[in-house]
CSV table of C-alpha atoms in Angstrom, one decimal:
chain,number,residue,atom,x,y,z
A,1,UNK,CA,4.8,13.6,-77.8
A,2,UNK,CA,7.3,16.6,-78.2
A,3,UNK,CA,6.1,19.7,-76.9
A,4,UNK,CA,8.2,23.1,-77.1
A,5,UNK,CA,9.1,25.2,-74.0
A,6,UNK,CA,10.0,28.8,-74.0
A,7,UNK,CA,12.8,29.6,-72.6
A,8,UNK,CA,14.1,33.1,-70.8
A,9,UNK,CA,16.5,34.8,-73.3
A,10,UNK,CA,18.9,35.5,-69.9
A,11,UNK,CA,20.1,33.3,-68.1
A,12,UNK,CA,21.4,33.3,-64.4
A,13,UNK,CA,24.4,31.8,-63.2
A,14,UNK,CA,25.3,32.4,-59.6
A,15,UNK,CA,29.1,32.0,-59.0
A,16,UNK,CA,30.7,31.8,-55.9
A,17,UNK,CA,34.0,33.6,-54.6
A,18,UNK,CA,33.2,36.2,-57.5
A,19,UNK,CA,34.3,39.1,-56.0
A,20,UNK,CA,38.0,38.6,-56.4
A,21,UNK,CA,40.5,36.8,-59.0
A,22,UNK,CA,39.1,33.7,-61.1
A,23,UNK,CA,35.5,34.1,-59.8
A,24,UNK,CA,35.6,37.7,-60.9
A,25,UNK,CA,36.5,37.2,-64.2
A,26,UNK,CA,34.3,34.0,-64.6
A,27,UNK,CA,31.4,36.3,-63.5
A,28,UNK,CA,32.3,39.2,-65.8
A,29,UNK,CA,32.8,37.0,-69.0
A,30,UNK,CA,29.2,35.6,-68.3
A,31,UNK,CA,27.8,39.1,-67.9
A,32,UNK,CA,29.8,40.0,-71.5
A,33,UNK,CA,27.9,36.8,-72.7
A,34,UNK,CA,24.5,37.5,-72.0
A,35,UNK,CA,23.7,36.3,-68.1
A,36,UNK,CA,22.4,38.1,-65.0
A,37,UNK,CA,24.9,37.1,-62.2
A,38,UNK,CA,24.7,36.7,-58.4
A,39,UNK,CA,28.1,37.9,-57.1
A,40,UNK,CA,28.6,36.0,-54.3
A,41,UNK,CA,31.2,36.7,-51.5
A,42,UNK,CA,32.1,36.5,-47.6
A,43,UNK,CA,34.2,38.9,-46.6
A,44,UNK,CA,35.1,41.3,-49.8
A,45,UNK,CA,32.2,43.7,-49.6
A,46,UNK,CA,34.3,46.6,-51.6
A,47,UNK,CA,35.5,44.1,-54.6
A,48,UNK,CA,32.1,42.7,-54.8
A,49,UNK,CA,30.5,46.0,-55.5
A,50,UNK,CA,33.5,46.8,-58.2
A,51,UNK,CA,32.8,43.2,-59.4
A,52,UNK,CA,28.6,44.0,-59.9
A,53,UNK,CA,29.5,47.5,-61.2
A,54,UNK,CA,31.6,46.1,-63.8
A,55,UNK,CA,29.2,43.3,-64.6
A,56,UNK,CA,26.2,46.0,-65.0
A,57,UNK,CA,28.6,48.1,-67.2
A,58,UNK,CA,28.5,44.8,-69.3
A,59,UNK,CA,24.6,44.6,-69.5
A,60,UNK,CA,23.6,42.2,-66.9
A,61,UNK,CA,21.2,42.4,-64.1
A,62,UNK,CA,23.3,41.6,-61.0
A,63,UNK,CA,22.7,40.3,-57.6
A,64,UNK,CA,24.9,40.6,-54.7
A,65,UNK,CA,24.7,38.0,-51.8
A,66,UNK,CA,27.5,37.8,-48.9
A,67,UNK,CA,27.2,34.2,-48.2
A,68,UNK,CA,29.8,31.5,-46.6
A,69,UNK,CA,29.3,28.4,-49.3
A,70,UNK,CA,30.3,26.4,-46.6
A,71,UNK,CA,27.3,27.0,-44.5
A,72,UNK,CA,24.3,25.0,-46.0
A,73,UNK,CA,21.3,27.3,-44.8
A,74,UNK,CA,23.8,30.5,-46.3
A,75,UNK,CA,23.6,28.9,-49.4
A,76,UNK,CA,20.0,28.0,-49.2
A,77,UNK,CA,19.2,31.2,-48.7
A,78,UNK,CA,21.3,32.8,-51.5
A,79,UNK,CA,19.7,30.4,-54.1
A,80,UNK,CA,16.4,31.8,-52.4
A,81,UNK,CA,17.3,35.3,-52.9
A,82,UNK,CA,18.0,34.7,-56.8
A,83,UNK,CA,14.9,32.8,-57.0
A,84,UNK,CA,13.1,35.3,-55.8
A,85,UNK,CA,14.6,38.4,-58.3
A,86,UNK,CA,14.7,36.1,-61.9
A,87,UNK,CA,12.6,33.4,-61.1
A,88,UNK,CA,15.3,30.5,-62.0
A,89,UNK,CA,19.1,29.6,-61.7
């Protein structure tokens, strides 16, 4: 038996480092493409905020979370936190 499931029409993709360079872009292309994003970052608090503001401009919902993704609970806890605002990675 086959059953359909609904999907959201967003989805969420959390990328790390997306403050600056490569993860920056990544995260702005998925925001041009449809996604809310979680900019995550550890110690570039200005560039984050130019990175979400740039990403809203694009139409996503946006999430900002200073995290070290070397830290297991920081990580925890920054899944958590996206959880918690669209209900799904």
């Amino acid at each position: 038996m086959c059953r359909e499931v609904e999907m959201p029409e967003r989805k969420v993709a959390v990328v790390t480092g997306s403050a600056t360079g490569v993860g920056a872009a990544t995260v702005l292309g998925l925001a041009r493409r449809g996604y809310d994003v979680v900019i995550n970052y550890t110690k570039s608090e200005v560039e984050a905020a130019a990175s979400a503001a740039a990403c809203a401009e694009a139409g996503a919902d946006t999430l900002v979370v200073r995290a070290d993704v070397a830290d297991d609970a920081a990580c925890r806890s920054m899944v958590g936190a996206a959880v918690d605002r669209w209900g799904r990675i």
